[in-house]
PDB file of C-alpha atoms in Angstrom:
ATOM      1  CA  MET A   1       1.748  25.260  -1.282  1.00 88.00           C
ATOM      2  CA  ALA A   2       5.422  25.649  -0.421  1.00 97.00           C
ATOM      3  CA  THR A   3       8.401  23.487   0.488  1.00 98.00           C
ATOM      4  CA  LEU A   4      10.918  23.637   3.323  1.00 98.00           C
ATOM      5  CA  VAL A   5      14.228  21.785   3.184  1.00 98.00           C
ATOM      6  CA  ILE A   6      16.204  21.475   6.419  1.00 98.00           C
ATOM      7  CA  LEU A   7      19.794  20.269   6.610  1.00 98.00           C
ATOM      8  CA  ARG A   8      22.285  19.642   9.389  1.00 98.00           C
ATOM      9  CA  HIS A   9      25.781  20.886   8.552  1.00 98.00           C
ATOM     10  CA  GLY A  10      28.458  18.458   7.379  1.00 97.00           C
ATOM     11  CA  GLU A  11      30.833  16.785   9.822  1.00 97.00           C
ATOM     12  CA  SER A  12      32.765  19.270  11.949  1.00 97.00           C
ATOM     13  CA  VAL A  13      36.100  18.677  13.640  1.00 96.00           C
ATOM     14  CA  ALA A  14      34.184  18.394  16.920  1.00 95.00           C
ATOM     15  CA  ASN A  15      31.875  15.735  15.449  1.00 95.00           C
ATOM     16  CA  ARG A  16      34.954  13.863  14.280  1.00 96.00           C
ATOM     17  CA  ASP A  17      36.667  14.149  17.665  1.00 96.00           C
ATOM     18  CA  ASN A  18      33.497  13.392  19.698  1.00 94.00           C
ATOM     19  CA  ILE A  19      33.515  16.767  21.456  1.00 95.00           C
ATOM     20  CA  PHE A  20      30.606  18.713  22.962  1.00 93.00           C
ATOM     21  CA  THR A  21      30.475  21.821  20.791  1.00 92.00           C
ATOM     22  CA  GLY A  22      27.369  23.973  21.154  1.00 91.00           C
ATOM     23  CA  TRP A  23      28.189  27.604  20.379  1.00 93.00           C
ATOM     24  CA  SER A  24      31.927  26.961  19.905  1.00 92.00           C
ATOM     25  CA  ASP A  25      32.813  27.933  16.340  1.00 95.00           C
ATOM     26  CA  VAL A  26      34.544  24.946  14.800  1.00 96.00           C
ATOM     27  CA  PRO A  27      35.257  24.273  11.097  1.00 97.00           C
ATOM     28  CA  LEU A  28      34.122  21.471   8.855  1.00 98.00           C
ATOM     29  CA  THR A  29      36.355  18.509   8.152  1.00 98.00           C
ATOM     30  CA  ALA A  30      37.178  17.506   4.588  1.00 98.00           C
ATOM     31  CA  LYS A  31      34.519  14.817   5.004  1.00 98.00           C
ATOM     32  CA  GLY A  32      32.066  17.488   6.154  1.00 98.00           C
ATOM     33  CA  ARG A  33      32.651  19.516   2.986  1.00 98.00           C
ATOM     34  CA  GLN A  34      32.080  16.379   0.922  1.00 98.00           C
ATOM     35  CA  GLN A  35      28.845  15.712   2.818  1.00 98.00           C
ATOM     36  CA  ALA A  36      27.707  19.278   2.132  1.00 98.00           C
ATOM     37  CA  ALA A  37      28.445  18.904  -1.575  1.00 98.00           C
ATOM     38  CA  ALA A  38      26.598  15.576  -1.710  1.00 98.00           C
ATOM     39  CA  ALA A  39      23.627  17.140   0.100  1.00 98.00           C
ATOM     40  CA  GLY A  40      23.657  19.942  -2.447  1.00 98.00           C
ATOM     41  CA  GLN A  41      23.415  17.415  -5.265  1.00 98.00           C
ATOM     42  CA  LEU A  42      20.431  15.761  -3.572  1.00 98.00           C
ATOM     43  CA  VAL A  43      18.701  19.129  -3.231  1.00 98.00           C
ATOM     44  CA  ALA A  44      19.605  20.046  -6.825  1.00 98.00           C
ATOM     45  CA  ALA A  45      17.923  16.865  -8.041  1.00 98.00           C
ATOM     46  CA  THR A  46      14.587  18.118  -6.682  1.00 98.00           C
ATOM     47  CA  GLY A  47      14.670  21.146  -8.963  1.00 97.00           C
ATOM     48  CA  LEU A  48      13.417  23.332  -6.120  1.00 98.00           C
ATOM     49  CA  GLN A  49      13.981  27.068  -6.337  1.00 98.00           C
ATOM     50  CA  PHE A  50      14.332  28.788  -2.960  1.00 98.00           C
ATOM     51  CA  GLY A  51      13.313  32.259  -1.888  1.00 98.00           C
ATOM     52  CA  ALA A  52      15.853  32.434   0.918  1.00 98.00           C
ATOM     53  CA  LEU A  53      18.315  30.487   3.030  1.00 98.00           C
ATOM     54  CA  HIS A  54      18.424  30.633   6.830  1.00 98.00           C
ATOM     55  CA  THR A  55      21.404  29.567   8.888  1.00 98.00           C
ATOM     56  CA  SER A  56      23.163  30.119  12.195  1.00 98.00           C
ATOM     57  CA  MET A  57      26.065  32.369  13.203  1.00 96.00           C
ATOM     58  CA  LEU A  58      28.481  29.417  13.261  1.00 97.00           C
ATOM     59  CA  GLN A  59      30.882  28.630  10.447  1.00 98.00           C
ATOM     60  CA  ARG A  60      30.126  24.922  10.172  1.00 98.00           C
ATOM     61  CA  ALA A  61      26.563  25.789   9.150  1.00 98.00           C
ATOM     62  CA  ILE A  62      27.506  28.872   7.110  1.00 98.00           C
ATOM     63  CA  VAL A  63      30.136  27.040   5.055  1.00 98.00           C
ATOM     64  CA  THR A  64      27.760  24.125   4.511  1.00 98.00           C
ATOM     65  CA  SER A  65      25.141  26.643   3.326  1.00 98.00           C
ATOM     66  CA  ASN A  66      27.482  28.153   0.773  1.00 98.00           C
ATOM     67  CA  ILE A  67      28.566  24.764  -0.558  1.00 98.00           C
ATOM     68  CA  VAL A  68      24.925  23.733  -0.953  1.00 98.00           C
ATOM     69  CA  LEU A  69      23.933  27.005  -2.640  1.00 98.00           C
ATOM     70  CA  ALA A  70      26.811  26.595  -5.098  1.00 98.00           C
ATOM     71  CA  ALA A  71      25.728  23.017  -5.842  1.00 98.00           C
ATOM     72  CA  ILE A  72      22.153  24.109  -6.594  1.00 98.00           C
ATOM     73  CA  ASP A  73      23.307  27.233  -8.495  1.00 98.00           C
ATOM     74  CA  GLN A  74      21.423  29.566  -6.154  1.00 98.00           C
ATOM     75  CA  LEU A  75      24.234  31.556  -4.504  1.00 98.00           C
ATOM     76  CA  TYR A  76      22.303  34.703  -5.404  1.00 98.00           C
ATOM     77  CA  ILE A  77      19.364  34.145  -3.048  1.00 98.00           C
ATOM     78  CA  PRO A  78      19.158  36.082   0.235  1.00 98.00           C
ATOM     79  CA  GLU A  79      20.916  34.500   3.220  1.00 97.00           C
ATOM     80  CA  TYR A  80      19.767  35.237   6.765  1.00 97.00           C
ATOM     81  CA  LYS A  81      21.950  34.386   9.760  1.00 96.00           C
ATOM     82  CA  SER A  82      20.576  34.264  13.294  1.00 96.00           C
ATOM     83  CA  TRP A  83      21.775  33.200  16.731  1.00 96.00           C
ATOM     84  CA  ARG A  84      18.342  31.636  17.145  1.00 96.00           C
ATOM     85  CA  LEU A  85      19.448  28.899  14.751  1.00 98.00           C
ATOM     86  CA  ASN A  86      22.697  28.216  16.643  1.00 97.00           C
ATOM     87  CA  GLU A  87      23.265  24.788  18.122  1.00 96.00           C
ATOM     88  CA  ARG A  88      21.978  24.113  21.616  1.00 95.00           C
ATOM     89  CA  HIS A  89      24.439  25.504  24.173  1.00 94.00           C
ATOM     90  CA  TYR A  90      26.020  22.672  26.150  1.00 93.00           C
ATOM     91  CA  GLY A  91      27.216  24.914  28.982  1.00 91.00           C
ATOM     92  CA  ALA A  92      30.199  23.644  30.969  1.00 91.00           C
ATOM     93  CA  LEU A  93      30.268  20.460  28.861  1.00 93.00           C
ATOM     94  CA  ARG A  94      31.460  22.526  25.898  1.00 91.00           C
ATOM     95  CA  GLY A  95      34.866  21.471  24.662  1.00 89.00           C
ATOM     96  CA  GLN A  96      34.878  18.197  26.600  1.00 92.00           C
ATOM     97  CA  ASN A  97      35.216  14.773  25.027  1.00 94.00           C
ATOM     98  CA  LYS A  98      31.934  12.889  25.259  1.00 92.00           C
ATOM     99  CA  ALA A  99      33.582   9.553  26.019  1.00 92.00           C
ATOM    100  CA  ALA A 100      35.596  11.107  28.844  1.00 92.00           C
ATOM    101  CA  VAL A 101      32.474  12.695  30.329  1.00 90.00           C
ATOM    102  CA  LYS A 102      30.644   9.378  30.041  1.00 90.00           C
ATOM    103  CA  ALA A 103      33.478   7.608  31.878  1.00 92.00           C
ATOM    104  CA  ARG A 104      33.307  10.225  34.627  1.00 92.00           C
ATOM    105  CA  VAL A 105      29.541  10.510  35.193  1.00 91.00           C
ATOM    106  CA  GLY A 106      28.132   7.306  33.703  1.00 90.00           C
ATOM    107  CA  GLU A 107      26.096   6.453  30.629  1.00 88.00           C
ATOM    108  CA  LYS A 108      22.734   7.264  32.213  1.00 89.00           C
ATOM    109  CA  GLN A 109      23.692  10.806  33.200  1.00 91.00           C
ATOM    110  CA  ILE A 110      25.330  11.713  29.894  1.00 89.00           C
ATOM    111  CA  LYS A 111      22.318  10.380  27.998  1.00 87.00           C
ATOM    112  CA  ILE A 112      20.041  12.604  30.100  1.00 86.00           C
ATOM    113  CA  TRP A 113      22.225  15.649  29.420  1.00 88.00           C
ATOM    114  CA  ARG A 114      22.399  14.926  25.702  1.00 86.00           C
ATOM    115  CA  ARG A 115      18.967  13.637  24.795  1.00 85.00           C
ATOM    116  CA  SER A 116      16.301  14.692  27.307  1.00 87.00           C
ATOM    117  CA  PHE A 117      14.032  17.638  26.535  1.00 93.00           C
ATOM    118  CA  LYS A 118      14.011  19.487  29.825  1.00 93.00           C
ATOM    119  CA  THR A 119      17.333  18.735  31.571  1.00 92.00           C
ATOM    120  CA  VAL A 120      19.852  21.597  31.621  1.00 93.00           C
ATOM    121  CA  PRO A 121      23.555  20.653  31.439  1.00 92.00           C
ATOM    122  CA  PRO A 122      26.063  22.004  33.982  1.00 92.00           C
ATOM    123  CA  LEU A 123      26.241  25.768  33.413  1.00 93.00           C
ATOM    124  CA  LEU A 124      29.267  27.868  32.575  1.00 92.00           C
ATOM    125  CA  ASP A 125      30.296  30.233  35.365  1.00 89.00           C
ATOM    126  CA  HIS A 126      30.155  33.103  32.884  1.00 88.00           C
ATOM    127  CA  VAL A 127      30.245  33.820  29.159  1.00 85.00           C
ATOM    128  CA  SER A 128      32.272  36.448  27.343  1.00 80.00           C
ATOM    129  CA  GLN A 129      30.324  38.463  24.800  1.00 78.00           C
ATOM    130  CA  ASP A 130      31.316  37.475  21.260  1.00 86.00           C
ATOM    131  CA  ARG A 131      31.279  40.436  18.900  1.00 88.00           C
ATOM    132  CA  ARG A 132      29.292  38.489  16.316  1.00 91.00           C
ATOM    133  CA  TYR A 133      26.315  38.761  18.690  1.00 89.00           C
ATOM    134  CA  ASP A 134      26.697  42.477  19.478  1.00 87.00           C
ATOM    135  CA  GLN A 135      23.993  43.361  16.947  1.00 85.00           C
ATOM    136  CA  PHE A 136      21.476  41.315  18.934  1.00 84.00           C
ATOM    137  CA  GLY A 137      22.139  43.049  22.255  1.00 80.00           C
ATOM    138  CA  PRO A 138      23.874  41.930  25.456  1.00 76.00           C
ATOM    139  CA  HIS A 139      23.515  38.535  27.114  1.00 80.00           C
ATOM    140  CA  VAL A 140      22.486  36.658  23.968  1.00 88.00           C
ATOM    141  CA  GLU A 141      24.750  33.699  24.664  1.00 90.00           C
ATOM    142  CA  PRO A 142      23.368  31.558  27.523  1.00 90.00           C
ATOM    143  CA  ARG A 143      25.439  29.773  30.154  1.00 92.00           C
ATOM    144  CA  GLY A 144      23.839  26.501  29.024  1.00 93.00           C
ATOM    145  CA  GLU A 145      20.545  25.240  27.601  1.00 95.00           C
ATOM    146  CA  SER A 146      18.172  22.322  27.702  1.00 94.00           C
ATOM    147  CA  LEU A 147      16.658  21.290  24.392  1.00 94.00           C
ATOM    148  CA  GLU A 148      13.435  22.865  25.651  1.00 95.00           C
ATOM    149  CA  MET A 149      15.214  26.211  26.026  1.00 95.00           C
ATOM    150  CA  ALA A 150      16.668  25.890  22.521  1.00 95.00           C
ATOM    151  CA  TYR A 151      13.166  25.047  21.256  1.00 96.00           C
ATOM    152  CA  HIS A 152      11.747  28.268  22.712  1.00 97.00           C
ATOM    153  CA  ARG A 153      14.719  30.225  21.346  1.00 96.00           C
ATOM    154  CA  LEU A 154      14.123  28.841  17.851  1.00 97.00           C
ATOM    155  CA  LEU A 155      10.345  29.198  17.554  1.00 97.00           C
ATOM    156  CA  PRO A 156      10.214  33.013  17.257  1.00 97.00           C
ATOM    157  CA  TYR A 157      12.504  32.781  14.250  1.00 98.00           C
ATOM    158  CA  TRP A 158      10.217  30.218  12.649  1.00 98.00           C
ATOM    159  CA  THR A 159       7.183  32.378  13.355  1.00 97.00           C
ATOM    160  CA  ASP A 160       8.693  35.680  12.248  1.00 98.00           C
ATOM    161  CA  GLN A 161      11.062  34.755   9.418  1.00 98.00           C
ATOM    162  CA  ILE A 162      10.395  31.320   7.927  1.00 98.00           C
ATOM    163  CA  ALA A 163       6.663  30.654   8.207  1.00 98.00           C
ATOM    164  CA  PRO A 164       5.565  33.978   6.608  1.00 98.00           C
ATOM    165  CA  ARG A 165       7.737  33.315   3.568  1.00 98.00           C
ATOM    166  CA  LEU A 166       6.314  29.816   3.217  1.00 98.00           C
ATOM    167  CA  LEU A 167       2.798  31.210   3.523  1.00 97.00           C
ATOM    168  CA  ASP A 168       3.638  33.575   0.671  1.00 97.00           C
ATOM    169  CA  GLY A 169       4.503  30.522  -1.435  1.00 97.00           C
ATOM    170  CA  HIS A 170       8.288  30.887  -1.359  1.00 98.00           C
ATOM    171  CA  ASN A 171      10.334  27.725  -0.729  1.00 98.00           C
ATOM    172  CA  GLN A 172      12.810  28.035   2.149  1.00 98.00           C
ATOM    173  CA  LEU A 173      16.113  26.314   2.937  1.00 98.00           C
ATOM    174  CA  VAL A 174      17.394  26.004   6.509  1.00 98.00           C
ATOM    175  CA  VAL A 175      20.933  24.842   7.291  1.00 98.00           C
ATOM    176  CA  ALA A 176      21.515  24.495  11.004  1.00 98.00           C
ATOM    177  CA  HIS A 177      22.511  22.046  13.743  1.00 97.00           C
ATOM    178  CA  GLY A 178      21.463  18.715  15.194  1.00 95.00           C
ATOM    179  CA  SER A 179      19.663  19.986  18.268  1.00 94.00           C
ATOM    180  CA  THR A 180      17.993  23.038  16.772  1.00 95.00           C
ATOM    181  CA  LEU A 181      16.740  20.950  13.862  1.00 97.00           C
ATOM    182  CA  ARG A 182      15.474  18.351  16.333  1.00 96.00           C
ATOM    183  CA  ALA A 183      13.591  21.201  18.018  1.00 96.00           C
ATOM    184  CA  LEU A 184      12.100  22.295  14.693  1.00 97.00           C
ATOM    185  CA  ILE A 185      11.146  18.705  13.837  1.00 97.00           C
ATOM    186  CA  LYS A 186       9.492  18.430  17.259  1.00 96.00           C
ATOM    187  CA  TYR A 187       7.339  21.417  16.358  1.00 97.00           C
ATOM    188  CA  LEU A 188       6.525  20.399  12.783  1.00 97.00           C
ATOM    189  CA  ASP A 189       5.885  16.721  13.557  1.00 96.00           C
ATOM    190  CA  HIS A 190       4.176  17.295  16.924  1.00 96.00           C
ATOM    191  CA  VAL A 191       6.666  15.039  18.710  1.00 95.00           C
ATOM    192  CA  ALA A 192       5.929  14.510  22.417  1.00 94.00           C
ATOM    193  CA  ASP A 193       8.483  15.678  24.974  1.00 93.00           C
ATOM    194  CA  ALA A 194       9.152  12.102  26.030  1.00 90.00           C
ATOM    195  CA  ASP A 195       9.766  10.968  22.441  1.00 92.00           C
ATOM    196  CA  ILE A 196      12.148  13.653  21.185  1.00 91.00           C
ATOM    197  CA  SER A 197      15.145  11.719  22.548  1.00 87.00           C
ATOM    198  CA  GLN A 198      14.535   9.171  19.786  1.00 90.00           C
ATOM    199  CA  VAL A 199      14.769  11.744  16.979  1.00 92.00           C
ATOM    200  CA  GLU A 200      18.126  11.817  15.186  1.00 90.00           C
ATOM    201  CA  VAL A 201      19.302  14.230  12.498  1.00 95.00           C
ATOM    202  CA  ALA A 202      22.300  13.032  10.518  1.00 95.00           C
ATOM    203  CA  ASN A 203      25.029  15.296   9.164  1.00 96.00           C
ATOM    204  CA  GLY A 204      24.441  16.244   5.543  1.00 97.00           C
ATOM    205  CA  GLU A 205      21.051  14.545   5.181  1.00 97.00           C
ATOM    206  CA  PRO A 206      18.425  16.898   3.690  1.00 98.00           C
ATOM    207  CA  ILE A 207      14.842  16.577   4.926  1.00 98.00           C
ATOM    208  CA  ARG A 208      12.001  17.937   2.800  1.00 98.00           C
ATOM    209  CA  TYR A 209       8.634  19.155   4.081  1.00 98.00           C
ATOM    210  CA  ASP A 210       5.802  20.020   1.704  1.00 98.00           C
ATOM    211  CA  PHE A 211       3.028  22.199   3.169  1.00 98.00           C
ATOM    212  CA  ASP A 212      -0.458  23.226   2.187  1.00 97.00           C
ATOM    213  CA  ASP A 213      -1.480  26.889   2.174  1.00 94.00           C
ATOM    214  CA  ARG A 214      -2.052  26.806   5.957  1.00 95.00           C
ATOM    215  CA  LEU A 215       1.325  25.200   6.714  1.00 96.00           C
ATOM    216  CA  ASN A 216      -0.089  21.781   7.450  1.00 95.00           C
ATOM    217  CA  VAL A 217       2.488  19.155   6.531  1.00 97.00           C
ATOM    218  CA  LEU A 218       1.408  17.249   3.429  1.00 97.00           C
ATOM    219  CA  ARG A 219       4.542  15.180   3.044  1.00 97.00           C
ATOM    220  CA  LYS A 220       7.892  14.622   4.751  1.00 97.00           C
ATOM    221  CA  GLN A 221      10.768  13.007   2.890  1.00 97.00           C
ATOM    222  CA  ILE A 222      14.440  12.342   3.628  1.00 96.00           C
ATOM    223  CA  LEU A 223      16.226  13.063   0.361  1.00 95.00           C
TER     224      LEU A 223
END
């Protein structure tokens, strides 16, 4: 039996300003740091000891991770960072204010772009390779993604890096982003494609999964 705790990063400046972010690397707000510290206290109260932490390549998740690890006095555990845990890429919507986009295209269209499983947002014309992704090879960053694409990007990391450690009985902590955690919840909870739009993941709200020795979910709890 092992436990997984998943956590969306604290509020970022883009969350505060209602901006499509995706792979843009934006910092936490002061409120976001407070949310991370509060989440750390909730995790600390469980008494769980973790074998490793997994997070994205983006600072809002990385900084949240470090705040949480400090709060639970486990800064010493291994940390693994992967582009596969990055937020869904919002393509040409990146950097735009959500309210302004809604005013331009209508509520129905923006809801489809934001919440549907299969719809791809307008794509960027091109992407410039960011050196943080050089170690993973060329063309890692997409021009835009549906949630389905982010789901298929995430699953190999679950299969190769997280699930084996859980099967070995080591608790795991994942600090990532709203959409990639929605994708992971879809997988763990067997959420239908049509129903994933109703799944929300709040900033700084830890979610605990307890598994049996075959990774069947025994219990799910919002801390």
